[in-house]
mmCIF file of C-alpha atoms in Angstrom:
data_model
loop_
_atom_site.group_PDB
_atom_site.id
_atom_site.type_symbol
_atom_site.label_atom_id
_atom_site.label_comp_id
_atom_site.label_asym_id
_atom_site.label_seq_id
_atom_site.Cartn_x
_atom_site.Cartn_y
_atom_site.Cartn_z
ATOM 1 C CA VAL T 261 -63.141 -37.303 68.515
ATOM 2 C CA THR T 262 -65.797 -35.196 69.948
ATOM 3 C CA ASN T 263 -67.291 -35.599 73.512
ATOM 4 C CA PHE T 264 -70.723 -34.582 74.113
ATOM 5 C CA LYS T 265 -72.187 -33.671 77.725
ATOM 6 C CA CYS T 266 -74.777 -36.497 77.711
ATOM 7 C CA GLY T 267 -71.410 -38.690 77.915
ATOM 8 C CA GLY T 268 -71.477 -40.071 74.406
ATOM 9 C CA TYR T 269 -68.912 -39.455 71.712
ATOM 10 C CA SER T 270 -68.297 -39.345 67.784
ATOM 11 C CA ILE T 271 -65.387 -40.229 65.894
ATOM 12 C CA GLY T 272 -64.709 -38.344 62.588
ATOM 13 C CA ILE T 273 -62.007 -39.472 60.244
ATOM 14 C CA SER T 274 -60.974 -38.351 56.841
ATOM 15 C CA SER T 275 -58.163 -39.002 54.211
ATOM 16 C CA SER T 276 -57.307 -38.116 50.456
ATOM 17 C CA LEU T 277 -58.595 -40.866 48.152
ATOM 18 C CA LEU T 278 -55.019 -40.897 46.660
ATOM 19 C CA LEU T 279 -54.095 -42.423 50.129
ATOM 20 C CA ALA T 280 -57.171 -44.660 51.206
ATOM 21 C CA ASP T 281 -60.444 -45.495 49.619
ATOM 22 C CA PRO T 282 -63.596 -46.017 51.996
ATOM 23 C CA PHE T 283 -62.874 -49.684 52.039
ATOM 24 C CA VAL T 284 -59.439 -49.311 53.394
ATOM 25 C CA MET T 285 -60.660 -46.782 55.743
ATOM 26 C CA THR T 286 -63.344 -49.095 57.013
ATOM 27 C CA SER T 287 -60.870 -52.037 57.503
ATOM 28 C CA PHE T 288 -58.399 -49.707 59.267
ATOM 29 C CA LEU T 289 -61.359 -48.859 61.845
ATOM 30 C CA LYS T 290 -62.429 -52.189 62.387
ATOM 31 C CA LYS T 291 -58.875 -53.427 63.091
ATOM 32 C CA TRP T 292 -58.383 -50.260 65.385
ATOM 33 C CA ALA T 293 -61.686 -51.344 67.271
ATOM 34 C CA ASN T 294 -60.582 -54.814 67.808
ATOM 35 C CA VAL T 295 -57.170 -53.896 69.176
ATOM 36 C CA HIS T 296 -58.928 -51.446 71.556
ATOM 37 C CA LYS T 297 -61.592 -54.076 72.878
ATOM 38 C CA SER T 298 -58.602 -56.594 73.528
ATOM 39 C CA LEU T 299 -56.860 -53.878 75.774
ATOM 40 C CA VAL T 300 -60.007 -52.970 77.451
ATOM 41 C CA LEU T 301 -60.916 -56.662 78.110
ATOM 42 C CA LYS T 302 -57.127 -57.222 79.589
ATOM 43 C CA ALA T 303 -57.337 -54.029 81.849
ATOM 44 C CA ASP T 304 -59.087 -53.790 85.147
ATOM 45 C CA VAL T 305 -60.710 -50.381 84.164
ATOM 46 C CA PRO T 306 -64.202 -49.190 83.612
ATOM 47 C CA LYS T 307 -65.500 -50.113 79.906
ATOM 48 C CA MET T 308 -65.003 -46.858 78.280
ATOM 49 C CA PRO T 309 -62.685 -45.991 75.302
ATOM 50 C CA THR T 310 -59.162 -45.295 76.036
ATOM 51 C CA PHE T 311 -59.271 -42.286 73.978
ATOM 52 C CA TYR T 312 -62.447 -40.872 75.876
ATOM 53 C CA LEU T 313 -61.177 -37.896 77.974
ATOM 54 C CA PRO T 314 -64.409 -35.895 78.699
ATOM 55 C CA ASN T 315 -62.600 -34.210 81.786
ATOM 56 C CA LEU T 316 -59.726 -33.041 79.612
ATOM 57 C CA ARG T 317 -59.906 -29.175 79.104
ATOM 58 C CA ASN T 318 -57.448 -26.522 77.745
ATOM 59 C CA SER T 319 -56.104 -24.215 80.341
ATOM 60 C CA ALA T 320 -58.164 -21.268 79.153
ATOM 61 C CA GLY T 321 -61.440 -23.450 79.628
ATOM 62 C CA LYS T 322 -62.652 -22.457 76.251
ATOM 63 C CA THR T 323 -63.767 -25.122 73.432
ATOM 64 C CA PRO T 324 -61.548 -24.706 70.092
ATOM 65 C CA SER T 325 -63.887 -23.106 67.293
ATOM 66 C CA LEU T 326 -64.604 -25.273 64.448
ATOM 67 C CA LEU T 327 -63.530 -23.523 60.905
ATOM 68 C CA MET T 328 -65.921 -24.396 58.091
ATOM 69 C CA ASP T 329 -65.459 -23.361 54.306
ATOM 70 C CA SER T 330 -68.077 -22.683 52.021
ATOM 71 C CA LYS T 331 -68.057 -26.217 50.967
ATOM 72 C CA THR T 332 -69.070 -27.639 54.444
ATOM 73 C CA ASN T 333 -72.734 -26.548 54.259
ATOM 74 C CA LYS T 334 -73.445 -28.277 50.876
ATOM 75 C CA CYS T 335 -75.375 -31.076 50.631
ATOM 76 C CA VAL T 336 -73.550 -34.353 50.617
ATOM 77 C CA ALA T 337 -72.553 -36.058 47.341
ATOM 78 C CA GLN T 338 -74.734 -38.987 46.556
ATOM 79 C CA SER T 339 -72.836 -42.375 45.885
ATOM 80 C CA VAL T 340 -73.843 -45.882 44.302
ATOM 81 C CA ILE T 341 -71.639 -48.755 45.203
ATOM 82 C CA PHE T 342 -71.223 -51.745 42.850
ATOM 83 C CA ASN T 343 -69.838 -55.091 43.527
ATOM 84 C CA ILE T 344 -67.970 -57.584 41.075
ATOM 85 C CA PRO T 345 -66.873 -60.713 42.724
ATOM 86 C CA THR T 346 -63.767 -60.693 40.151
ATOM 87 C CA LYS T 347 -60.778 -59.439 41.518
ATOM 88 C CA ILE T 348 -59.441 -56.369 39.650
ATOM 89 C CA SER T 349 -56.224 -57.898 38.914
ATOM 90 C CA ASN T 350 -58.055 -59.930 36.482
ATOM 91 C CA LEU T 351 -59.166 -56.911 34.497
ATOM 92 C CA GLY T 352 -57.195 -55.573 31.733
ATOM 93 C CA SER T 353 -56.612 -51.827 31.602
ATOM 94 C CA ASP T 354 -58.905 -51.436 28.564
ATOM 95 C CA ASN T 355 -61.834 -52.328 30.573
ATOM 96 C CA TYR T 356 -61.574 -49.611 33.176
ATOM 97 C CA HIS T 357 -63.331 -46.808 30.657
ATOM 98 C CA ASN T 358 -66.001 -49.461 29.764
ATOM 99 C CA LEU T 359 -66.542 -50.431 33.248
ATOM 100 C CA ALA T 360 -67.044 -46.747 34.229
ATOM 101 C CA ALA T 361 -69.433 -46.178 31.411
ATOM 102 C CA GLU T 362 -71.419 -49.236 32.241
ATOM 103 C CA CYS T 363 -71.901 -48.564 35.935
ATOM 104 C CA ILE T 364 -72.382 -44.605 35.521
ATOM 105 C CA LEU T 365 -75.323 -45.515 33.047
ATOM 106 C CA GLU T 366 -76.868 -47.891 35.616
ATOM 107 C CA ALA T 367 -76.228 -45.440 38.474
ATOM 108 C CA GLU T 368 -77.867 -42.363 36.671
ATOM 109 C CA HIS T 369 -81.040 -44.835 36.273
ATOM 110 C CA ILE T 370 -80.861 -45.645 40.090
ATOM 111 C CA VAL T 371 -80.696 -42.225 41.570
ATOM 112 C CA GLY T 372 -82.222 -40.241 38.760
ATOM 113 C CA THR T 373 -79.201 -37.864 38.426
ATOM 114 C CA LYS T 374 -76.726 -37.323 35.460
ATOM 115 C CA MET T 375 -73.002 -37.419 35.943
ATOM 116 C CA ALA T 376 -71.210 -34.191 35.316
ATOM 117 C CA SER T 377 -69.799 -33.600 31.900
ATOM 118 C CA ASN T 378 -66.162 -34.363 33.403
ATOM 119 C CA PHE T 379 -65.309 -36.725 36.325
ATOM 120 C CA SER T 380 -62.513 -38.091 38.022
ATOM 121 C CA LEU T 381 -61.612 -41.725 37.387
ATOM 122 C CA TYR T 382 -59.579 -43.442 40.271
ATOM 123 C CA VAL T 383 -58.024 -46.800 39.765
ATOM 124 C CA LYS T 384 -56.629 -48.828 42.856
ATOM 125 C CA LYS T 385 -55.123 -52.117 42.339
ATOM 126 C CA PRO T 386 -53.923 -54.107 45.580
ATOM 127 C CA ASP T 387 -50.717 -53.276 46.530
ATOM 128 C CA GLU T 388 -50.271 -50.467 43.836
ATOM 129 C CA ASP T 389 -50.699 -46.883 43.686
ATOM 130 C CA VAL T 390 -53.607 -45.019 42.818
ATOM 131 C CA ARG T 391 -53.901 -43.997 39.173
ATOM 132 C CA VAL T 392 -56.043 -41.042 38.454
ATOM 133 C CA GLU T 393 -57.384 -39.293 35.253
ATOM 134 C CA ILE T 394 -59.881 -36.744 34.437
ATOM 135 C CA CYS T 395 -62.393 -38.156 31.899
ATOM 136 C CA PRO T 396 -65.049 -36.439 29.557
ATOM 137 C CA LYS T 397 -68.225 -38.379 29.980
ATOM 138 C CA GLU T 398 -68.941 -37.717 26.430
ATOM 139 C CA LYS T 399 -66.059 -39.668 25.195
ATOM 140 C CA LEU T 400 -66.850 -42.719 26.907
ATOM 141 C CA ILE T 401 -67.831 -45.527 24.829
ATOM 142 C CA ARG T 402 -69.886 -48.234 26.507
ATOM 143 C CA LYS T 403 -69.201 -51.394 24.807
ATOM 144 C CA PRO T 404 -70.961 -55.015 25.407
ATOM 145 C CA THR T 405 -69.067 -56.787 28.255
ATOM 146 C CA SER T 406 -69.702 -59.733 30.438
ATOM 147 C CA ILE T 407 -67.937 -58.265 33.351
ATOM 148 C CA VAL T 408 -70.904 -56.482 34.854
ATOM 149 C CA ASN T 409 -73.020 -59.635 34.510
ATOM 150 C CA GLY T 410 -74.445 -60.411 38.086
ATOM 151 C CA PHE T 411 -72.994 -57.621 39.629
ATOM 152 C CA THR T 412 -74.776 -56.141 42.815
ATOM 153 C CA TYR T 413 -75.145 -52.595 43.768
ATOM 154 C CA ALA T 414 -76.099 -50.493 47.035
ATOM 155 C CA SER T 415 -77.276 -46.733 47.088
ATOM 156 C CA SER T 416 -76.040 -46.688 50.577
ATOM 157 C CA TRP T 417 -72.669 -47.149 52.400
ATOM 158 C CA ASP T 418 -74.188 -50.139 54.629
ATOM 159 C CA VAL T 419 -72.122 -52.312 52.328
ATOM 160 C CA LEU T 420 -69.046 -51.172 54.281
ATOM 161 C CA GLY T 421 -70.031 -52.537 57.575
ATOM 162 C CA ALA T 422 -69.045 -49.606 59.456
ATOM 163 C CA ASP T 423 -72.214 -49.847 61.401
ATOM 164 C CA GLU T 424 -70.693 -52.933 63.126
ATOM 165 C CA ILE T 425 -67.776 -51.347 64.491
ATOM 166 C CA CYS T 426 -67.715 -51.104 68.325
ATOM 167 C CA PHE T 427 -64.941 -49.983 70.914
ATOM 168 C CA ASN T 428 -66.707 -52.113 73.688
ATOM 169 C CA GLU T 429 -68.707 -55.341 73.528
ATOM 170 C CA GLY T 430 -72.505 -54.584 72.797
ATOM 171 C CA ASN T 431 -71.833 -50.846 72.191
ATOM 172 C CA LYS T 432 -72.321 -50.128 68.516
ATOM 173 C CA ALA T 433 -72.501 -46.932 66.763
ATOM 174 C CA ALA T 434 -75.999 -45.002 67.067
ATOM 175 C CA TYR T 435 -75.484 -43.454 63.744
ATOM 176 C CA VAL T 436 -72.793 -43.950 60.983
ATOM 177 C CA SER T 437 -72.208 -41.696 57.895
ATOM 178 C CA CYS T 438 -69.828 -41.748 55.093
ATOM 179 C CA TRP T 439 -69.445 -39.617 51.926
ATOM 180 C CA ILE T 440 -66.973 -38.587 49.323
ATOM 181 C CA ASN T 441 -66.655 -34.985 48.502
ATOM 182 C CA SER T 442 -64.751 -33.107 45.630
ATOM 183 C CA ILE T 443 -63.259 -29.475 45.607
ATOM 184 C CA PHE T 444 -64.333 -29.185 42.164
ATOM 185 C CA ASP T 445 -68.048 -29.461 40.710
ATOM 186 C CA GLU T 446 -67.388 -32.956 39.275
ATOM 187 C CA GLY T 447 -68.358 -36.579 39.961
ATOM 188 C CA SER T 448 -65.954 -39.399 40.345
ATOM 189 C CA VAL T 449 -65.647 -43.170 39.743
ATOM 190 C CA MET T 450 -63.506 -45.387 41.850
ATOM 191 C CA ILE T 451 -62.494 -48.845 40.622
ATOM 192 C CA VAL T 452 -61.099 -50.582 43.809
ATOM 193 C CA GLY T 453 -59.588 -53.888 44.032
ATOM 194 C CA THR T 454 -60.195 -55.305 47.392
ATOM 195 C CA ASP T 455 -58.675 -58.206 49.184
ATOM 196 C CA ASN T 456 -58.377 -58.392 52.987
ATOM 197 C CA GLU T 457 -60.067 -60.115 55.960
ATOM 198 C CA TYR T 458 -63.142 -58.121 55.561
ATOM 199 C CA THR T 459 -63.860 -57.868 51.847
ATOM 200 C CA SER T 460 -62.826 -58.996 48.346
ATOM 201 C CA GLY T 461 -63.388 -58.734 44.587
ATOM 202 C CA THR T 462 -63.785 -55.320 42.791
ATOM 203 C CA LYS T 463 -65.914 -52.399 43.976
ATOM 204 C CA ILE T 464 -66.849 -49.655 41.826
ATOM 205 C CA ILE T 465 -68.091 -46.269 43.565
ATOM 206 C CA VAL T 466 -70.058 -43.898 41.403
ATOM 207 C CA THR T 467 -70.432 -40.792 43.219
ATOM 208 C CA PHE T 468 -72.524 -37.615 41.860
ATOM 209 C CA THR T 469 -72.074 -33.988 42.869
ATOM 210 C CA ALA T 470 -74.012 -32.580 45.466
ATOM 211 C CA GLU T 471 -76.958 -30.317 44.002
#
């Protein structure tokens, strides 16, 4: 949490993709915000976040420095998010590579960028560990499939619904951003089965390396 002199604050949260995908992360934030709102409504206190402590300073009165590596200043990678109403549990393992190939081709057309020669493929079914493999793009074979018929896509993270999160009634975020970064110069495809109170079905996130 970063507090600003103007009285506002920002919340930053990150996680390894092996632990939580963007949809799980957003679901966590929404539940956290809802719990917070219920606590504030019950308490006879000013309507400010319980974690907001603008007067808290270290004994030296100095602000800790922010360490940034060479990757931090690079442009943010671009992602396209596809939605398929079918739950991932209904997909056979043989369909993952074909689904990745189909969505990569469509995403390249949407953003006008080519996928890296090697990319990471993440497959996450509900209640299962993440499966990860490095895939050479040239070995992907696109086969005719009916799985992607009628799928929808978005070239922004608005589909997460994170802009609707608020810790006090009527006090939504002024700005929300989300991105996926890799320590390697490679893209990624995430095939995620979502099944919670906020979203369901299968999401495919195609991410291109930042230029």
